[in-house]
Short mmCIF file of C-alpha atoms in Angstrom, two decimals:
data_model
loop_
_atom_site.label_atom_id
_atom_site.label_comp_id
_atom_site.label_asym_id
_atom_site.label_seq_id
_atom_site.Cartn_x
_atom_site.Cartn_y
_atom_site.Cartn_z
CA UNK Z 1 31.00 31.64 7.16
CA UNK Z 2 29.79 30.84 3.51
CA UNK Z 3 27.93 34.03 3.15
CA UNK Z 4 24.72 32.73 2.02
CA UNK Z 5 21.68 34.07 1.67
CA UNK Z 6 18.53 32.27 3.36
CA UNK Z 7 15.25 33.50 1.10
CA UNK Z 8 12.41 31.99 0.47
CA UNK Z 9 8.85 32.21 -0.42
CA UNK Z 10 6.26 32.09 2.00
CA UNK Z 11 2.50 32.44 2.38
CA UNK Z 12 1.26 35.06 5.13
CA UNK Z 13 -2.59 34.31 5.31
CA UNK Z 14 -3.71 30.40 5.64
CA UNK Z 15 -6.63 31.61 3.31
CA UNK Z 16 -4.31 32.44 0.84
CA UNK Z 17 -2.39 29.01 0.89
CA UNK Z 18 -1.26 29.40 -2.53
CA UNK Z 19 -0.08 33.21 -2.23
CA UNK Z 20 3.61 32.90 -1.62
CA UNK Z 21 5.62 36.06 -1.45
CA UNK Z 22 9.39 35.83 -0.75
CA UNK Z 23 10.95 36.26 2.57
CA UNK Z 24 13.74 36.52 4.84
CA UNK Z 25 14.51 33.71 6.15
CA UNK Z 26 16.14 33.17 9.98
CA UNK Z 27 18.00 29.89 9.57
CA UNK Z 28 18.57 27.64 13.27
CA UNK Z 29 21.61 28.93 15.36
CA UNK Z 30 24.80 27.52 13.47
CA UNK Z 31 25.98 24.31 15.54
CA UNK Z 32 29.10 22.76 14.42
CA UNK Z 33 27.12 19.48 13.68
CA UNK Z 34 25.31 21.13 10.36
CA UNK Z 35 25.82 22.21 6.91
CA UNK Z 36 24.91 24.78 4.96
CA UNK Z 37 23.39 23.95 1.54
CA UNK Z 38 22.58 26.60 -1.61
CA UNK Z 39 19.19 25.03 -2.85
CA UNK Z 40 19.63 23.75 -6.48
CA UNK Z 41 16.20 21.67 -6.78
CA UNK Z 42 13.31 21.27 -4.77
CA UNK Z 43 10.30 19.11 -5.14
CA UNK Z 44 7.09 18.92 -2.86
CA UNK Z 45 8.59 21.74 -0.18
CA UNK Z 46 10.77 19.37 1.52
CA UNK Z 47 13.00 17.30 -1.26
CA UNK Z 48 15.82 19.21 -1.75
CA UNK Z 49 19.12 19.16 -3.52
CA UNK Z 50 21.77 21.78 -3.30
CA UNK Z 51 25.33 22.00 -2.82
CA UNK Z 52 27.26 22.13 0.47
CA UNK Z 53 28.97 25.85 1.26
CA UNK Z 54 29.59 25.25 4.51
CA UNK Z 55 30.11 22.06 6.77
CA UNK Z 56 30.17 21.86 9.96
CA UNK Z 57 33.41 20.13 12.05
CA UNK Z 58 31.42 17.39 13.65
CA UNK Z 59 29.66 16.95 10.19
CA UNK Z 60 32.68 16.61 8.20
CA UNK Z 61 34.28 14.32 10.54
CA UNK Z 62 30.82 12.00 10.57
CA UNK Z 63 29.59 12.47 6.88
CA UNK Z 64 32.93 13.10 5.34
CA UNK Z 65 31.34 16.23 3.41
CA UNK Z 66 32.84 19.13 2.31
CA UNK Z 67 31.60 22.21 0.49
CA UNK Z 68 30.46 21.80 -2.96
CA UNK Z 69 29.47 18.50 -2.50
CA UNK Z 70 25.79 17.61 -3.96
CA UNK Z 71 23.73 16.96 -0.79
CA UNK Z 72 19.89 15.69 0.00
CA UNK Z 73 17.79 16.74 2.69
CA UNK Z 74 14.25 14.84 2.70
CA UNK Z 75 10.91 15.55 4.70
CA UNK Z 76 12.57 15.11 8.16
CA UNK Z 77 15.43 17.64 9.27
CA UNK Z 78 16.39 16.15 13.11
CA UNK Z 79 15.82 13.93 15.73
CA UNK Z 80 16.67 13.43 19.38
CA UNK Z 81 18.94 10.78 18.47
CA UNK Z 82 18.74 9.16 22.24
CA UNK Z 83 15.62 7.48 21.80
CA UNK Z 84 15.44 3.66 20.92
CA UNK Z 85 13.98 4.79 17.34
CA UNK Z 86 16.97 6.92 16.71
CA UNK Z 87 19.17 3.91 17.56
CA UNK Z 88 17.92 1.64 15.77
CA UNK Z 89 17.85 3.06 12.06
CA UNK Z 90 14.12 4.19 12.84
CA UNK Z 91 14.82 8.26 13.66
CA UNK Z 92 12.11 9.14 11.26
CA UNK Z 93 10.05 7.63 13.83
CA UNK Z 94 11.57 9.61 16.86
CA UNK Z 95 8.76 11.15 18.88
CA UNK Z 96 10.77 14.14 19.13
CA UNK Z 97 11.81 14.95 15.32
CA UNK Z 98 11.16 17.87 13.35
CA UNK Z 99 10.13 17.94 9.55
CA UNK Z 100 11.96 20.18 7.37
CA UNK Z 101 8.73 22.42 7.27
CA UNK Z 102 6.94 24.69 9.91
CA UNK Z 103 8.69 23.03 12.44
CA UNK Z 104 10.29 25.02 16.08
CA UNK Z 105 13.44 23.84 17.17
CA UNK Z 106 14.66 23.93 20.82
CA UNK Z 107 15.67 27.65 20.27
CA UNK Z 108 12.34 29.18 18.95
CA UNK Z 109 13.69 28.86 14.91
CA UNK Z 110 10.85 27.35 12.45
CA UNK Z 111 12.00 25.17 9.83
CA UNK Z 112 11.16 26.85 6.23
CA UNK Z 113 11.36 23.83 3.88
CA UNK Z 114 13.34 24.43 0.61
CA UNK Z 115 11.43 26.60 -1.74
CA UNK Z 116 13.93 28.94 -0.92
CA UNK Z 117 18.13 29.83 -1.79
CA UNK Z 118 19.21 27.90 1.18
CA UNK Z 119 19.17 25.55 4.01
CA UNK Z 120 20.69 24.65 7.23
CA UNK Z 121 20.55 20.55 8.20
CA UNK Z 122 21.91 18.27 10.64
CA UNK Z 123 24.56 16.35 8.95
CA UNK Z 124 22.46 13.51 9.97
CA UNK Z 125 19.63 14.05 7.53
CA UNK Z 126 21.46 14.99 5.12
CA UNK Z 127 22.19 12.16 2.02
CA UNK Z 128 25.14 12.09 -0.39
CA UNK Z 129 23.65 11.89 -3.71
CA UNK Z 130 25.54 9.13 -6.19
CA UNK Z 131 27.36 11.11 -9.31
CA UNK Z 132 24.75 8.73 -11.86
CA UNK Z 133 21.72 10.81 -10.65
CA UNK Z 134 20.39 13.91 -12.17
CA UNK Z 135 19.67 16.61 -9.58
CA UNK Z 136 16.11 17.14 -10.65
CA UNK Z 137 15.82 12.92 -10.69
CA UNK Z 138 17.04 12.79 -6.93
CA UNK Z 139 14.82 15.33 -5.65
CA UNK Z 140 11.59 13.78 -5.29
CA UNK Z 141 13.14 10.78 -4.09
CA UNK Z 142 13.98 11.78 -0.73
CA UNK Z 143 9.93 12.09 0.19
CA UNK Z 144 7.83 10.56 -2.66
CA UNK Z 145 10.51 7.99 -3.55
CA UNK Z 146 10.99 7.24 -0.15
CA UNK Z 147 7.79 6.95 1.54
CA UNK Z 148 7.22 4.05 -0.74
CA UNK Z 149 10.45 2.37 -0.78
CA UNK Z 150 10.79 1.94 2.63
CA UNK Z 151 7.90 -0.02 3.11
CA UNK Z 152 9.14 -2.04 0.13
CA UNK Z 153 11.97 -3.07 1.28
CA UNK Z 154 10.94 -3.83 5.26
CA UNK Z 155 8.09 -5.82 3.91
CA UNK Z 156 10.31 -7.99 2.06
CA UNK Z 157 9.87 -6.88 -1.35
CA UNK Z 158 12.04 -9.09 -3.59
CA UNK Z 159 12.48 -11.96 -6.22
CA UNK Z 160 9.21 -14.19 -5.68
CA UNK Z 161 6.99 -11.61 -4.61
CA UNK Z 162 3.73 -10.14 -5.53
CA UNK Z 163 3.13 -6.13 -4.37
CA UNK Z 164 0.22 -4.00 -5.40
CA UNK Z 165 0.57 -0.44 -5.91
CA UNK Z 166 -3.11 1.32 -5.01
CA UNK Z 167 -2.89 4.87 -7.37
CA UNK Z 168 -1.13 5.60 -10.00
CA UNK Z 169 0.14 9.13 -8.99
CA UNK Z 170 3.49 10.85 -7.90
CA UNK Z 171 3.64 7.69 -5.11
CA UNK Z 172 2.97 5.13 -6.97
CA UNK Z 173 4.71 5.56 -9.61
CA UNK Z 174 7.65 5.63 -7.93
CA UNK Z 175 6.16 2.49 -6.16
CA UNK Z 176 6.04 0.20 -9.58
CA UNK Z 177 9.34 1.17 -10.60
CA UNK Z 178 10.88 0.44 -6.95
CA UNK Z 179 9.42 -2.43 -6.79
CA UNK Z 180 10.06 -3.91 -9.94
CA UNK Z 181 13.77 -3.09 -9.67
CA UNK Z 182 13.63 -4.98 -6.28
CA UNK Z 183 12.81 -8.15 -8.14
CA UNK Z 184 9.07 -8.39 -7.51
CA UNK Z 185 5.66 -9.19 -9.67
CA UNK Z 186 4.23 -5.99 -10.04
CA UNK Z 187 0.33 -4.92 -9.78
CA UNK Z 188 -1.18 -2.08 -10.56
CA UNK Z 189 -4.72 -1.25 -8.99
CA UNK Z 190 -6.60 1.69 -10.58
CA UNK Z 191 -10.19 2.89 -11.19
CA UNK Z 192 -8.96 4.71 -14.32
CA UNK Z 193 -8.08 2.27 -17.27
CA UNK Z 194 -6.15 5.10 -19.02
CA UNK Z 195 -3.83 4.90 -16.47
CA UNK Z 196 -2.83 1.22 -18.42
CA UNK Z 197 -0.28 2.71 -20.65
CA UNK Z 198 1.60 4.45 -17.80
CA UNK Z 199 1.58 1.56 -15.72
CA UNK Z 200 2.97 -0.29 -18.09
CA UNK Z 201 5.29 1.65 -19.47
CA UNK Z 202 6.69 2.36 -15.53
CA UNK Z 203 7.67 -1.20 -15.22
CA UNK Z 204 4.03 -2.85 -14.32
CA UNK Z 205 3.60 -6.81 -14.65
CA UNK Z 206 -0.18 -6.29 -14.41
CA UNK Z 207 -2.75 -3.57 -14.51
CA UNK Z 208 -6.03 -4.07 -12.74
CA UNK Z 209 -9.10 -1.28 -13.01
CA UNK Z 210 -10.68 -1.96 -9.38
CA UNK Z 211 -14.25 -2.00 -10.86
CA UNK Z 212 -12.88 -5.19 -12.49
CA UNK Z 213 -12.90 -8.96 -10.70
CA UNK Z 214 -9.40 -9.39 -9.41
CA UNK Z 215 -6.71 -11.87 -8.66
CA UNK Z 216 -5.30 -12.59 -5.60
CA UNK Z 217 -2.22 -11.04 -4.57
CA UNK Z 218 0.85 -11.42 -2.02
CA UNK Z 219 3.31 -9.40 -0.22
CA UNK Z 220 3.57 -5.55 0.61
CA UNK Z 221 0.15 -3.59 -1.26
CA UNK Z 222 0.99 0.28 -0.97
CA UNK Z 223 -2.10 2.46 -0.67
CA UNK Z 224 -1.50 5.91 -2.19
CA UNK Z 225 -5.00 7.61 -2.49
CA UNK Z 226 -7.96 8.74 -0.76
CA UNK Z 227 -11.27 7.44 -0.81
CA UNK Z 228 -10.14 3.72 -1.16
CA UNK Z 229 -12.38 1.04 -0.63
CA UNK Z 230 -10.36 -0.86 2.00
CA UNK Z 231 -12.71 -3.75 2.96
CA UNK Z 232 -12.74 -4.59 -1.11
CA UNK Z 233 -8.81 -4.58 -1.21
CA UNK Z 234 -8.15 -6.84 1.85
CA UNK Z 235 -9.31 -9.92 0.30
CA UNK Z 236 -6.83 -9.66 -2.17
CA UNK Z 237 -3.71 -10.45 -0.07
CA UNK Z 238 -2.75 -14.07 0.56
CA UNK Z 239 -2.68 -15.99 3.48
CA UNK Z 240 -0.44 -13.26 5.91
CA UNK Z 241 -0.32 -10.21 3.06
CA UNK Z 242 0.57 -7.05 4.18
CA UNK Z 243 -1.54 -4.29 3.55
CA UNK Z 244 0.74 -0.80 3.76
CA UNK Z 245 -0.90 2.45 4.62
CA UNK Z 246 1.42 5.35 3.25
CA UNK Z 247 -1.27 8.10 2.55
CA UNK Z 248 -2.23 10.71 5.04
CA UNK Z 249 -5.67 11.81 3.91
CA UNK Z 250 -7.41 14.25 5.66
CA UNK Z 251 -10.67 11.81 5.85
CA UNK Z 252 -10.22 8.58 8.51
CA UNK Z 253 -9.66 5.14 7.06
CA UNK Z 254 -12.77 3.47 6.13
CA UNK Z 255 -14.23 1.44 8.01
CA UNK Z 256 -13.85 -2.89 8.23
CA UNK Z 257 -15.33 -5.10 10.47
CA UNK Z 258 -13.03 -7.82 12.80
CA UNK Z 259 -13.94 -11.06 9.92
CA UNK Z 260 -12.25 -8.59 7.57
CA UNK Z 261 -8.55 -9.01 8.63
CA UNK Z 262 -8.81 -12.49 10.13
CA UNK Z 263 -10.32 -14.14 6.95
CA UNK Z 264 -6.89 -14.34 5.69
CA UNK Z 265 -4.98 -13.00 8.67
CA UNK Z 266 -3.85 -9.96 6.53
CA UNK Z 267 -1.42 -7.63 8.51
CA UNK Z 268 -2.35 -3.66 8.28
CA UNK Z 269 0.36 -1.32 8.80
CA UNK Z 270 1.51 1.89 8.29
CA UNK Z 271 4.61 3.96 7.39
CA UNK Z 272 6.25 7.02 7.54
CA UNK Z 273 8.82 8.59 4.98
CA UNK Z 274 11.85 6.29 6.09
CA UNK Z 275 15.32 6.29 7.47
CA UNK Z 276 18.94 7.84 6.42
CA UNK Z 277 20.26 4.04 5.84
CA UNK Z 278 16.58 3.54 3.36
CA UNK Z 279 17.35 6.92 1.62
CA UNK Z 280 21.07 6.04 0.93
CA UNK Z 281 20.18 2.53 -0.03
CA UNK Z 282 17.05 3.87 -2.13
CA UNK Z 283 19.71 6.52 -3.93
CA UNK Z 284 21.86 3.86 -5.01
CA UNK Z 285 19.47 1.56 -6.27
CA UNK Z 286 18.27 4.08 -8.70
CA UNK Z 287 21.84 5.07 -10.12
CA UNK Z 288 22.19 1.49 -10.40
CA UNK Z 289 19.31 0.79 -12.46
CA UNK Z 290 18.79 3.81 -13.98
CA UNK Z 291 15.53 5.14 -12.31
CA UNK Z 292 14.11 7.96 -13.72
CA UNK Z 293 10.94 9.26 -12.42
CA UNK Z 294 8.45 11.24 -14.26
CA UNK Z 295 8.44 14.87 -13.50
CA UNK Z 296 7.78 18.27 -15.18
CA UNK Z 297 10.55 20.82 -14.21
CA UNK Z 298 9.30 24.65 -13.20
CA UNK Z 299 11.40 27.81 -11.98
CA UNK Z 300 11.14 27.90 -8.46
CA UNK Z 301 9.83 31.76 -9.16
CA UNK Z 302 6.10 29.64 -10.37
CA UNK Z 303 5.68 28.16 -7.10
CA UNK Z 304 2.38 29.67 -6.67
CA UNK Z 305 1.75 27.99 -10.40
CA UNK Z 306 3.47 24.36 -9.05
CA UNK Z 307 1.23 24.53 -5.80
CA UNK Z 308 -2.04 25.13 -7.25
CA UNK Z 309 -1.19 22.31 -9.62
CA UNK Z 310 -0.51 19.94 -7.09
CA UNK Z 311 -3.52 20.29 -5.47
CA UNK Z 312 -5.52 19.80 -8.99
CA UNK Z 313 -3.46 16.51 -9.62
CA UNK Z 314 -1.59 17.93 -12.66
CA UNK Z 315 1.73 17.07 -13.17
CA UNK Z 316 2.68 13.86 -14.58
CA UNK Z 317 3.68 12.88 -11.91
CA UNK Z 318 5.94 15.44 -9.54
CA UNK Z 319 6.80 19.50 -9.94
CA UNK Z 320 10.66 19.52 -9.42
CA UNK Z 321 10.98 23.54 -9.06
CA UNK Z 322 14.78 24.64 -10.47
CA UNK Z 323 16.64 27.39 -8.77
CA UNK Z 324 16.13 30.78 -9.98
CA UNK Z 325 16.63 33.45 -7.22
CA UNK Z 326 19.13 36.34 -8.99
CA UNK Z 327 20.40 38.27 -5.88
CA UNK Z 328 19.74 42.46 -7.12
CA UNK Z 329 19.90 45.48 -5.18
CA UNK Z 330 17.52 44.19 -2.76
CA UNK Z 331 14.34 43.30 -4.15
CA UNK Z 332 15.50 39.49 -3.90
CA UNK Z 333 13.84 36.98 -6.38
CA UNK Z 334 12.91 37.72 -9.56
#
C-alpha cells in the first residue's frame, strides 16, 4: 500500500461548471496491472504528471516502473485491449475505452481526471517521461501535444512537406512546432494578423490571415477551431491533400457540396488524441529538440480561476496547474 491520498476538486451542480469544491475521491479497485501516481502537474483535467508510489506486479514486469519514477497519464485511462484497435497500436480508438474523466469502469468507479493528489492507471496508459523534459513542459503534451502530433506523423509529415496549422491556440501551437521539428514547410492560417509574431516565433515558415488570397498547400492541414470556413480551406490542398479534423466543436462541420472534395480529390479525416507508441515517440522528440511549449503555470488550488480562463481563451497558450494540496487535520486543500 503507498498510503496515498485520492482528493480532488469537483463541481456538484452542471450550472455551476466552474464551482469546484474538493472531494474524496474513490479510486478503481486496485488490480495488480496499475500504478499509483501522486499528481505533480496537471494541464486541461486529463494531462498529468506525477510520480509512481505504487506499481503494480504485472505493471512492473511490462513497463519496468517502479515507485518514484516520473510517469504520464494522457486523456485516455484503458481499453479492452482484445479488439483489433487495441492490437494494432490504435487503443485510443477502442470502442470500449474510458477517458481519464467522468468515465465508469466495469465495477461502478468513475474516473476523476487529475485535478486532484492522485491517480490510479493501467500501466498501459501510462508514459515514461524522458529526464530532458520539465514536468510542467510534458504535461500538456499527453492531450494537446498529442492530438496534433499524431495526425502529423500518420499523415506523413516530414522533410518535403507542406502542413497547415488552422488556429493559433493551445493546439496549434503545439502543431507548428511539431511539425517543424518533423522536417516540414510550415503554414500558419489565421484570421488574426497579430497572431504573426507568435507564429513565427513558434517555428512558422509562413503566416497566412485567411481574409487574405492564399497559396496552395500540401500534406496533413490540422483544423483547431470552430467556426471554420471549410469549403474555403479545401482548395488549398494539392492534388490528394489531407485535410485533418482534430477539433470537437459543439456546432456540426459546415457544410460542402460533392465538387468540393473531388476538385482535387482532397482526403477528409479525422483524429482522436493518439496511441501509447505516438505519446512515447512524441515525448522523445521534444527532449530531443528541445520543445518547449508556451504555458502559464497556476496552483492547482485556482482551478476555478484556470477553468474560467480556458473557456475565455486566455492563457498563452495552456494552464499547467502545479500541485499544492497540504494534507491538515482534515480540511484537505488549502
Amino acid at each position: 500500500m503507498s498510503g496515498i491520498q485520492f482528493k480532488g476538486y469537483a463541481i456538484h451542480d452542471k450550472k455551476k461548471w466552474s464551482d469546484l469544491k474538493p472531494v474524496e475521491i474513490q479510486p478503481k479497485k486496485w488490480e495488480e496491472t496499475d500504478i499509483d501516481i501522486a499528481i505533480t502537474h496537471c494541464g486541461s483535467r486529463h494531462e498529468i504528471i506525477g510520480k509512481a508510489v505504487r506499481v503494480g506486479s504485472i505493471a512492473a514486469e511490462k513497463t519496468g516502473f517502479k515507485v518514484g519514477d516520473r510517469v504520464g497519464v494522457g486523456a485516455h485511462i484503458w481499453s479492452c485491449g482484445e479488439c483489433q484497435a487495441c492490437k494494432t497500436d490504435n487503443e485510443n480508438y477502442c470502442p470500449k475505452g474510458l477517458d481519464t474523466y467522468n468515465s465508469p469502469y466495469p465495477d461502478g468507479i468513475i474516473s476523476q481526471g487529475g485535478f486532484s493528489t492522485a491517480i490510479r492507471a493501467d500501466h498501459r496508459f501510462a508514459f515514461p517521461i524522458p529526464e530532458k523534459l520539465k514536468s510542467e513542459h510534458a504535461a500538456s503534451m499527453l492531450c494537446a501535444g498529442l492530438t496534433v502530433f499524431s495526425p502529423l506523423v500518420r499523415n506523413g509529415c516530414g522533410p518535403g512537406k507542406k502542413v497547415g496549422i488552422v488556429g493559433l491556440g493551445g493546439l496549434g501551437h503545439y502543431g507548428v512546432m511539431f511539425a517543424k521539428a518533423l522536417g516540414a514547410e510550415v503554414y500558419v492560417l489565421s484570421h488574426s494578423p497579430n497572431k504573426e509574431a507568435d507564429a513565427k516565433k513558434l517555428g512558422a515558415d509562413h503566416f497566412i490571415v485567411t481574409s487574405d488570397k492564399v497559396a496552395v498547400i500540401n500534406s496533413a492541414k490540422i483544423d483547431v477551431t470552430e467556426g471554420y470556413p471549410l469549403k474555403d480551406f479545401l482548395p488549398l490542398l494539392f492534388v490528394n491533400g489531407v485535410f485533418v479534423n482534430v477539433g470537437i466543436p459543439d456546432s456540426p462541420l459546415p457544410q460542402i457540396g460533392p465538387f468540393d472534395i473531388v476538385a482535387n480529390g482532397v482526403h477528409l479525416a479525422g483524429s482522436l488524441i493518439g496511441s501509447k507508441k505516438e505519446a512515447i515517440q512524441m515525448l522523445q522528440l521534444a527532449a530531443d529538440k528541445g520543445i518547449e511549449p508556451w504555458i502559464e503555470l497556476m496552483p492547482m488550488s485556482k482551478v476555478k480561476e484556470a477553468v474560467e480562463g480556458m473557456k475565455e481563451g486566455k492563457p498563452k497558450y495552456r494552464y499547467v496547474l502545479v500541485q499544492d494540496f497540504v494534507p491538515t487535520d482534515g480540511s484537505g486543500f488549502h
